[in-house]
Coordinates of C-alpha atoms and ligand atoms in Angstrom, one line a residue:
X96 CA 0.0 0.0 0.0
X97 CA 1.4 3.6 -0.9
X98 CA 0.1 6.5 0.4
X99 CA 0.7 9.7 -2.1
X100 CA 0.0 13.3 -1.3
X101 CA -1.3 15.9 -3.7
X102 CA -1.2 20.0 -3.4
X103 CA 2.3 20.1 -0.8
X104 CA 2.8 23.9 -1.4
X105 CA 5.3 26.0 0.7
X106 CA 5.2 29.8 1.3
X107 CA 6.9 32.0 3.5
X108 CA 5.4 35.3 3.4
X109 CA 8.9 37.1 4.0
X110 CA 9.7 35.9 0.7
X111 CA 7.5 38.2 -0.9
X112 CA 9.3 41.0 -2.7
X113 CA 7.2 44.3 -4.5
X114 CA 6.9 43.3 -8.2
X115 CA 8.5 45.2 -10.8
X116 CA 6.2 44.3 -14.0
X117 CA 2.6 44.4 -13.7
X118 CA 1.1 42.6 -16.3
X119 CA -2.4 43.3 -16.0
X120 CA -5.2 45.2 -14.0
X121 CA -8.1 44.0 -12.5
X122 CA -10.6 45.2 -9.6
X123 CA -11.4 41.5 -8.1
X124 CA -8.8 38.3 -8.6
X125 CA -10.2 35.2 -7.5
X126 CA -7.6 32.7 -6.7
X127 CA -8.6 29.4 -7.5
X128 CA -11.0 27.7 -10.2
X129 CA -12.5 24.9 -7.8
X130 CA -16.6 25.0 -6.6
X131 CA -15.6 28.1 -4.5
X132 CA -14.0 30.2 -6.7
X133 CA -16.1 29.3 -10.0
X134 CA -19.5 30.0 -7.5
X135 CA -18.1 33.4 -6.5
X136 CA -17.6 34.4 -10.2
X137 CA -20.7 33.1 -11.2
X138 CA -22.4 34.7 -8.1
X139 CA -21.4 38.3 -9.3
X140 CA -22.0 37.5 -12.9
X141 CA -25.2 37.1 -11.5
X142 CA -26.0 40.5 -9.5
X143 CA -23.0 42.7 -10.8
X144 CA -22.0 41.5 -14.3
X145 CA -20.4 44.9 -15.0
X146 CA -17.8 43.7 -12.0
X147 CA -17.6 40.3 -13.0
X148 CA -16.6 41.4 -16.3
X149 CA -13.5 43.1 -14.8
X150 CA -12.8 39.7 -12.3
X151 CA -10.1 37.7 -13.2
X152 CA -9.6 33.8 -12.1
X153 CA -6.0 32.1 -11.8
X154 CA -5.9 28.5 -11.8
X155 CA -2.9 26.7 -11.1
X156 CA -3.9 23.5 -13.1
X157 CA -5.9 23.1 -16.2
X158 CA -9.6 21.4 -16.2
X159 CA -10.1 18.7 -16.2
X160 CA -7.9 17.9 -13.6
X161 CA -8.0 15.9 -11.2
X162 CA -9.2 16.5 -7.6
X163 CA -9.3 14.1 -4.4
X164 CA -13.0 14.0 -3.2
X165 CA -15.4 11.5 -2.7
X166 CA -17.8 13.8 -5.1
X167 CA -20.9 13.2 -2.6
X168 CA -23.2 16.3 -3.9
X169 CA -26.0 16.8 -1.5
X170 CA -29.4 18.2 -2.0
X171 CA -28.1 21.4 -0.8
X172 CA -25.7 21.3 -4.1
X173 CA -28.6 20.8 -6.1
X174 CA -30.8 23.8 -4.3
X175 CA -27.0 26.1 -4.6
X176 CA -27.2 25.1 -8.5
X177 CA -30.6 26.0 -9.2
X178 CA -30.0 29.6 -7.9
X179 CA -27.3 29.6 -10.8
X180 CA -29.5 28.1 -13.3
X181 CA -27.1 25.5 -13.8
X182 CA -28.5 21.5 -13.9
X183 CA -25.9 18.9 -12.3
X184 CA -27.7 16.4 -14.7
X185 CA -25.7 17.5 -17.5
X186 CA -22.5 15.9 -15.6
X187 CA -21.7 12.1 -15.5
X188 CA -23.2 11.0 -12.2
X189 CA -24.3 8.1 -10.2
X190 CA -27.3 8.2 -8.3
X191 CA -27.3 7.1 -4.2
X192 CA -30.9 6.3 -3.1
X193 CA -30.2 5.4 0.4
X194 CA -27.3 6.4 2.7
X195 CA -26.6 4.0 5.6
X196 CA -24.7 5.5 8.9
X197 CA -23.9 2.1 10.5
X198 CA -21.9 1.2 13.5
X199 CA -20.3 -3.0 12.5
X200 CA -22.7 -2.8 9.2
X201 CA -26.2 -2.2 11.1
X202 CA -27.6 1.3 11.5
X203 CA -30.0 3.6 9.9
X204 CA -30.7 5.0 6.2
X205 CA -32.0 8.0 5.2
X206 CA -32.4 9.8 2.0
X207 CA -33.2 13.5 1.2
X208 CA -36.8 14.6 2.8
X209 CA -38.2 16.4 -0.6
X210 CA -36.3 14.1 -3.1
X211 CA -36.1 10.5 -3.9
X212 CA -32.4 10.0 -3.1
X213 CA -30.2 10.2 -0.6
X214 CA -27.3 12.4 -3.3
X215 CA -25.8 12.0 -6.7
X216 CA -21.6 11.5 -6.4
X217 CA -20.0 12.7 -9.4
X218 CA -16.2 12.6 -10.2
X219 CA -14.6 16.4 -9.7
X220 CA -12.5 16.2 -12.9
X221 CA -15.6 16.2 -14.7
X222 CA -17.6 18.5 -12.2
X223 CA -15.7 20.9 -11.8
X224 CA -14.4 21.5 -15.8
X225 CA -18.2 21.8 -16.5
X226 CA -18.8 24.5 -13.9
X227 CA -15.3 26.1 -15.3
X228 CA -16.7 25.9 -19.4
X229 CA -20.7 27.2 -17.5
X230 CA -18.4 30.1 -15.6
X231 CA -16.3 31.3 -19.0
X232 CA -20.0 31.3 -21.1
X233 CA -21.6 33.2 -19.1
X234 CA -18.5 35.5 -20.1
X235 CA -16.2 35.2 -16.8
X236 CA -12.4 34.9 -17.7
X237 CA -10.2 32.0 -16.3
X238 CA -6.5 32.2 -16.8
X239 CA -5.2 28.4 -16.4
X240 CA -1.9 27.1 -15.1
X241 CA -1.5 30.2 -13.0
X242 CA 0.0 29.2 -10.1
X243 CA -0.2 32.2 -7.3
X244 CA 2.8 32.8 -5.6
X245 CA 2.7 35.8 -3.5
X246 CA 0.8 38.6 -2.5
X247 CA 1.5 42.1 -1.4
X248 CA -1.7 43.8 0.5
X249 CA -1.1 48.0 0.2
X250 CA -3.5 50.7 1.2
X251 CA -4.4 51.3 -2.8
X252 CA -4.9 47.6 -4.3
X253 CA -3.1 43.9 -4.0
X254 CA -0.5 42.7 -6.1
X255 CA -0.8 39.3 -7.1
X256 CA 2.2 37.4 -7.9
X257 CA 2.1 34.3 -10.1
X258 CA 4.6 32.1 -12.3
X259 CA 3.5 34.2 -15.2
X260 CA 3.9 37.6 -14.4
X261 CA 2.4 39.8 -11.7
X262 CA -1.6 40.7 -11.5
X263 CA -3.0 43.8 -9.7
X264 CA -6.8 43.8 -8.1
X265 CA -8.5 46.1 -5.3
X266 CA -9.7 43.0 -3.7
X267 CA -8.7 39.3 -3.8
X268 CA -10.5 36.3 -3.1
X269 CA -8.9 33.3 -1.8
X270 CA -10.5 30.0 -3.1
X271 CA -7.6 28.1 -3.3
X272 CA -8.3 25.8 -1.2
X273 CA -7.1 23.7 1.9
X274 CA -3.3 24.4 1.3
X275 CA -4.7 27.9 0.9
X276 CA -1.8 30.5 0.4
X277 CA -4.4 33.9 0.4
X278 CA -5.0 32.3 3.9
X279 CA -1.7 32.6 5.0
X280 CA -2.0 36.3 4.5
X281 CA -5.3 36.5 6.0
X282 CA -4.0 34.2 9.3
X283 CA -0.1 33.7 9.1
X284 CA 0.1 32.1 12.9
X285 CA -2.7 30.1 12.8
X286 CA -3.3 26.9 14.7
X287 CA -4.2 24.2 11.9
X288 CA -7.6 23.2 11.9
X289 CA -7.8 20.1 8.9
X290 CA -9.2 16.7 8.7
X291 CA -6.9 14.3 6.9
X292 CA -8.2 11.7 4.4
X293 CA -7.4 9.0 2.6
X294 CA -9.4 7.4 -0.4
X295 CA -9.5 5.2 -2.9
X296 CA -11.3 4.3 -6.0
X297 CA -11.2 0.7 -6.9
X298 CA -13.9 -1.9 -8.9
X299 CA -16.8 -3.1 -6.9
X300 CA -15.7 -6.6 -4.8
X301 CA -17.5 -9.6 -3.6
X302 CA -15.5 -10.5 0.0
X303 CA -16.6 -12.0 3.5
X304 CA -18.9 -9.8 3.9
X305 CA -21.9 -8.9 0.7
X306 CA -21.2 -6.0 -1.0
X307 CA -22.6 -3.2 0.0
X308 CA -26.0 -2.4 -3.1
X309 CA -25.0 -0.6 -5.8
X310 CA -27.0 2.2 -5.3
X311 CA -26.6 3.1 -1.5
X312 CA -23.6 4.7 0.4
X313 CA -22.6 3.5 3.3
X314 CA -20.9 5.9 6.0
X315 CA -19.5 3.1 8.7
X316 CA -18.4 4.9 12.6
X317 CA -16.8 1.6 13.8
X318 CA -13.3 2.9 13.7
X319 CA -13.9 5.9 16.6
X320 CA -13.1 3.5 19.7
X321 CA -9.4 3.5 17.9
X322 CA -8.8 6.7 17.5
X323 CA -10.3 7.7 14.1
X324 CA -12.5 10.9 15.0
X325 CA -14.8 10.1 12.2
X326 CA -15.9 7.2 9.6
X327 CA -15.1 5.0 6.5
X328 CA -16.9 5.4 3.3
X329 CA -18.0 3.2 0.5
X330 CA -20.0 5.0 -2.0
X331 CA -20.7 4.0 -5.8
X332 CA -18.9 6.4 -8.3
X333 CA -18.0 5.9 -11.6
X334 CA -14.6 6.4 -13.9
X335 CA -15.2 6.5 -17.7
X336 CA -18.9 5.4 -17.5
X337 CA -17.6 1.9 -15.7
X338 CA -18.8 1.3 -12.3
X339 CA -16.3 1.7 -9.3
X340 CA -16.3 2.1 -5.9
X341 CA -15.0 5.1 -3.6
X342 CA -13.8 3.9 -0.4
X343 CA -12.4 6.2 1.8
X344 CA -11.4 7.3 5.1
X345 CA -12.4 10.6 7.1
X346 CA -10.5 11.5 10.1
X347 CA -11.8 15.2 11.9
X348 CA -9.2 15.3 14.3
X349 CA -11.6 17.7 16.5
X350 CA -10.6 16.6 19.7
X351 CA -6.5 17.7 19.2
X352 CA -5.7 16.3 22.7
X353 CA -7.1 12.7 22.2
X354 CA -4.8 10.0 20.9
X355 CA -4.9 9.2 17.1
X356 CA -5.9 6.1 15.2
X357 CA -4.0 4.8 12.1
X358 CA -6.0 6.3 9.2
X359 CA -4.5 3.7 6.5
X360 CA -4.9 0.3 9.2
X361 CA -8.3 1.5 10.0
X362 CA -9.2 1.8 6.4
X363 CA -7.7 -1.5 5.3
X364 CA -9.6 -3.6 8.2
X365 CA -13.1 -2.3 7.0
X366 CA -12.1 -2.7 3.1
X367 CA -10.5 -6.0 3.9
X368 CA -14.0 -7.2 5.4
X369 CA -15.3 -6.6 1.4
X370 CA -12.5 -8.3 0.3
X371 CA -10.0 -5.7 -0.7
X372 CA -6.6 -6.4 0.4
X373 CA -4.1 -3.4 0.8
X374 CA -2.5 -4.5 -2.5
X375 CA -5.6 -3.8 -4.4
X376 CA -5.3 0.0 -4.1
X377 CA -2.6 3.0 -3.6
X378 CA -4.6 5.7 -1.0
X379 CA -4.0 9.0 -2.0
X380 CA -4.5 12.1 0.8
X381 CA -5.6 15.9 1.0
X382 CA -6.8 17.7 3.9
X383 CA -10.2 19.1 4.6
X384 CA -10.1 22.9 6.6
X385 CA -13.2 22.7 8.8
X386 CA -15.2 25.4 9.7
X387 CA -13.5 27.4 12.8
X388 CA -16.4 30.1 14.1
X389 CA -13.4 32.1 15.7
X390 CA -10.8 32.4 12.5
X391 CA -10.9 35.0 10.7
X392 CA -12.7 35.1 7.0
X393 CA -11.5 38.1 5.6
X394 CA -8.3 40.8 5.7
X395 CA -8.6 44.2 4.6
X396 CA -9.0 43.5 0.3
X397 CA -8.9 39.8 0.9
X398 CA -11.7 37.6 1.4
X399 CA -11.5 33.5 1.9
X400 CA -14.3 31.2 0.8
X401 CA -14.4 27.3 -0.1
X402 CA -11.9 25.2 2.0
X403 CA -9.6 28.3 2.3
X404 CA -12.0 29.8 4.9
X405 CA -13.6 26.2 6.7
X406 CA -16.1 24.0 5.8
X407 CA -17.7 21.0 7.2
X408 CA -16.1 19.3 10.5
X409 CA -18.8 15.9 10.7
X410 CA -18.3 14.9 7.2
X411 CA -15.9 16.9 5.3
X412 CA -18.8 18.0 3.0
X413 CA -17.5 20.8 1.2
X414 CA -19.1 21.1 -1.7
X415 CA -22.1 22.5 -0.7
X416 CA -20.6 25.5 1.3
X417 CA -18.4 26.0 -1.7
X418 CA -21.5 27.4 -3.1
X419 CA -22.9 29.0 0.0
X420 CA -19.6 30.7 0.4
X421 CA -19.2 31.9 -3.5
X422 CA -22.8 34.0 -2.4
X423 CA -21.6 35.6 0.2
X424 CA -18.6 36.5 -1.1
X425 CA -20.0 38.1 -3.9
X426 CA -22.5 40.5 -2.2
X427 CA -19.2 41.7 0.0
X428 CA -17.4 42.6 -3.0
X429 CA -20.3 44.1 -4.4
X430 CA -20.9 45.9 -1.0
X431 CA -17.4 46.8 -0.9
X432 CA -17.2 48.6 -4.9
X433 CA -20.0 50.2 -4.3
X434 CA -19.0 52.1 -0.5
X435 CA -15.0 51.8 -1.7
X436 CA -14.4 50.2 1.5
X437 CA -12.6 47.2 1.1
X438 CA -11.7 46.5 4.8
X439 CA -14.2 43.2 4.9
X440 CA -15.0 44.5 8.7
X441 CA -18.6 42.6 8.4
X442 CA -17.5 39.3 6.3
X443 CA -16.8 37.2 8.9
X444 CA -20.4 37.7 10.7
X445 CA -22.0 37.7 7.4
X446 CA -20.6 33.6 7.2
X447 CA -21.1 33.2 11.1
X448 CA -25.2 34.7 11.1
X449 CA -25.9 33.1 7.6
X450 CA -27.7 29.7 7.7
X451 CA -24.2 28.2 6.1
X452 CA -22.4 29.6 9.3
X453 CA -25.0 28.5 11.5
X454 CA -25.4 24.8 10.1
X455 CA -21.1 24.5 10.0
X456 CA -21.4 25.3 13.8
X457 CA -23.7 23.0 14.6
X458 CA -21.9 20.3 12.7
X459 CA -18.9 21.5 14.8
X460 CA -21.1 20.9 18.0
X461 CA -22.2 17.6 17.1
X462 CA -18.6 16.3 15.7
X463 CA -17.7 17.6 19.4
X464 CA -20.2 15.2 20.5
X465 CA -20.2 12.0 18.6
X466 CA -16.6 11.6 17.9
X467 CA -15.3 12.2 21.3
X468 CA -17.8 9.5 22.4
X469 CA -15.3 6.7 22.3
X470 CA -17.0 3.7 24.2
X471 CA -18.0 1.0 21.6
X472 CA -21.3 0.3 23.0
X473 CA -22.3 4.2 23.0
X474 CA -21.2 4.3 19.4
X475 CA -23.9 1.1 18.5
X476 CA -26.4 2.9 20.7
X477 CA -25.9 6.1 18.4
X478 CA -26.0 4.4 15.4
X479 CA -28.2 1.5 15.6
X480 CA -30.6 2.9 18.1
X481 CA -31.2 6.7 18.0
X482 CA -32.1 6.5 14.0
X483 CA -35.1 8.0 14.6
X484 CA -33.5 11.1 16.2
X485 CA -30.6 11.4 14.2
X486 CA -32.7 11.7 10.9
X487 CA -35.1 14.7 12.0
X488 CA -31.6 16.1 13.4
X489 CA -29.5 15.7 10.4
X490 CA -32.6 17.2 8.5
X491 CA -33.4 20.2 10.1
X492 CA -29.9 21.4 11.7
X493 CA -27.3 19.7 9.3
X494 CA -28.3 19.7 5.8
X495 CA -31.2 21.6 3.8
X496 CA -29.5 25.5 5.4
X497 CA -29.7 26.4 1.1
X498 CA -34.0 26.8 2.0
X499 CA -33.0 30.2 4.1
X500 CA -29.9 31.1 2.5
X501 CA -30.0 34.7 1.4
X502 CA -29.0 33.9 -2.2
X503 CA -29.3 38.1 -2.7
Ligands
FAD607 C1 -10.8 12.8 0.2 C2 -11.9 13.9 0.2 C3 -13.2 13.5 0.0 C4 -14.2 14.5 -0.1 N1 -15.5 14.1 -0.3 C5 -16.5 15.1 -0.4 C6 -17.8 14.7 -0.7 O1 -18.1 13.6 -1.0 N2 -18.7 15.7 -0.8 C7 -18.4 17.0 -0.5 O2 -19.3 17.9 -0.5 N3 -17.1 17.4 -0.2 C8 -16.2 16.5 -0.1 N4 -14.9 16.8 0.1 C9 -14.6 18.2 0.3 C10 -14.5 19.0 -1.0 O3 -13.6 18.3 -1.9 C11 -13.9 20.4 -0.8 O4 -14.6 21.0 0.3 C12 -14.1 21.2 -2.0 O5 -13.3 20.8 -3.0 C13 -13.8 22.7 -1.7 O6 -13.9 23.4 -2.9 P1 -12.9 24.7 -3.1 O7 -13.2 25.3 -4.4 O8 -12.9 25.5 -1.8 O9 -11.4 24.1 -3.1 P2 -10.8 23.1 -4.2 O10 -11.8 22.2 -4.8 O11 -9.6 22.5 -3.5 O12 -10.3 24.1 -5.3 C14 -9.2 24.9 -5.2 C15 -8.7 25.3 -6.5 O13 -7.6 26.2 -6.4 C16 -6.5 25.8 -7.1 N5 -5.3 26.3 -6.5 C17 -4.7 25.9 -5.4 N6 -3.7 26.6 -5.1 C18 -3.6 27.6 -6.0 C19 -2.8 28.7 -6.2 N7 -1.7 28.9 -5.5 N8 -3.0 29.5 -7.3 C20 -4.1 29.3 -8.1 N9 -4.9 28.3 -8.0 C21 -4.7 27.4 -6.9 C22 -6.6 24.3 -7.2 O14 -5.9 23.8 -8.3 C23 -8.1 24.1 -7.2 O15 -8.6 24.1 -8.6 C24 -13.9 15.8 0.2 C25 -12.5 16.2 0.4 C26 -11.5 15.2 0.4 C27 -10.1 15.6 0.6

């Protein structure tokens, strides 16, 4: 078994010199072409076309390319879509109708309350390259292979260094991510706050125990008595229209006192149980920034949204506030050209009173909660007893915060 890791990215903001060329002139830059940054763009395309059309996004890759994720899209994706007019239908997808939290392979399912399924999982080469081609037709421009490098924040504007040349904006957003560099200007002595991960994609297997269907996911908590502050998935996905399997392992790390579990010999004896050995796959990793209601959000002229400011601590589910964030940001910026005060004061309590803010809290509240609880037989009580509370709870507090989102 290998383990791989994808994004390593060093900075040391003392490195950062003043630029001599500028290369070109913008009033936002939006760092990063993933869910966060493509919804921010398309957000002001939206309510301020006039400043979208003088946005810039750098992408330090070129889509499609490839990102780790599970590519679980919730109904809240699918509510954060609709405001753009865009249909997720259009992108290869498989379809989960149940989702089964289980504690040793017995629990509870659920799916979505107003929809027949539980969500769709998609593969974010392909997701994300379609949101990039919906972003630059609606007129937005993308410059690929743009690695940021640097940044200088002055009283007048931001200078944006990159491999190709130096960019100038009156505001940046960061959207680039875990590894986020923006953050490190917005934060530079911050305590890290990530989930780690491990996942792989391999063909669906017949072993000791059945296969789990086809069309369900399966979300197992077994692992917390040793040490994993989280779960292992199994969800159906498909590579190329063939269908495959995403198995992967989520670790929160919440509680930073408590001892830690091995996240690749947890993963291997829940896979091995469905007849994967650890020869039968190479885990790759990337971190997952969870939602921190006491970080900052924003700098003066730099705003974070996506995994660069914090998403989901329970699940990792990131996707969703991508979206959520993307909205808010946008209504700053446009709040912020139209005073000429780019200081951000109100961003952070703009995330933290919104029902994205308020729903990442909570999940913050209940990760406290359930993952600290590291008894076996309270585990199999939570998830083989309490269905019938967890569901209304994962409904109303969790998941559905898109219904009183103010989309603007
Ligand atoms: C293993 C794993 C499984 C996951 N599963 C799920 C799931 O099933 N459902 C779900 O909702 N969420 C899931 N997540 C979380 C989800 O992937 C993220 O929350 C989501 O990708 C955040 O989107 P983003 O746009 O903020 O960041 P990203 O998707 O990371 O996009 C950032 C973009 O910025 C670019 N970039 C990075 N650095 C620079 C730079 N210096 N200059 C320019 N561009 C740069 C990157 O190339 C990338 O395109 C998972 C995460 C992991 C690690």
């Amino acid at each position: 078994m290998q383990v791989s890791g994808r994004n390593e990215q060093r900075f040391h903001p003392d490195e950062v010199s003043m630029p001599a060329n500028i290369i070109a002139d913008y009033e936002v830059i939006i760092a990063g072409a993933g869910p966060a940054g493509l919804a921010t763009g398309l957000h002001l395309m939206r309510r301020a076309p006039g400043l979208a059309g003088r946005t810039l996004i750098l992408e330090k890759a070129r889509h499609p390319r490839p990102k780790l994720c599970a590519g679980g899209l919730l109904p809240d994706v699918f509510n954060a879509l609709e405001v753009l007019d865009l249909d997720v239908n259009e992108v290869p997808h498989v379809r989960t109708n149940w989702a089964n939290f289980v504690y040793q392979e017995r629990g509870f399912r659920m799916h979505a309350i107003d929809r027949d399924f539980a969500f769709y999982v998609i593969r974010r080469n392909e997701f994300d390259a379609w949101l990039a081609t919906k972003a630059r037709e609606r007129g937005l421009e993308i410059h690929e292979e743009t690695a940021v490098t640097g940044m200088h924040v002055a009283a007048d504007g931001v200078t944006v260094e990159t491999a190709r040349g130096v960019y100038r904006a009156k505001a940046v957003v960061g959207a680039d991510g875990a590894l986020s560099i923006v953050r490190r200007h917005v934060m530079p002595r911050e305590p890290t706050r990530v989930a780690r991960t491990l996942e792989v994609v391999v063909p669906p297997r017949t072993g000791e125990a059945p296969p789990h269907p086809a069309d369900e996911a399966t979300f197992e908590f077994c692992e917390i008595p040793g040490g994993i502050q989280g779960y292992v998935w199994d969800f159906p996905t498909q590579v190329n229209g063939e269908p495959m399997r995403c198995w992967g392992i989520y670790d929160s790390r919440i509680d930073t006192g408590a001892s830690r579990g091995n996240l690749p010999e947890a993963l291997a004896r829940v896979m091995a149980r469905h007849g994967y050995g650890p020869d039968d796959y190479t885990l790759e990793s990337h971190p997952v920034r969870w939602f921190n209601p006491r970080a900052a959000f924003s700098a003066p002229r730099l705003l974070l949204v996506g995994d660069a400011a914090g998403v989901d601590v329970i699940f990792g589910e990131g996707l969703s506030p991508a979206f959520g964030y993307g909205a808010l940001a946008a209504g700053a910026l446009i709040d912020a050209f139209a005073a000429g005060d780019f200081t951000f004061a109100d961003y952070g309590d703009r995330v933290r009173q919104s029902s994205l803010g308020r729903a990442l809290q909570w999940r913050v509240d209940a990760a406290r909660r359930i993952y600290t609880l590291r008894r076996p037989q309270l585990q199999r009580l939570l998830w083989r007893r309490m269905g019938f509370l967890m569901r209304p709870f994962v409904n109303t507090f969790l998941i559905n915060w898109t219904k009183r989102f103010p989309w603007g």
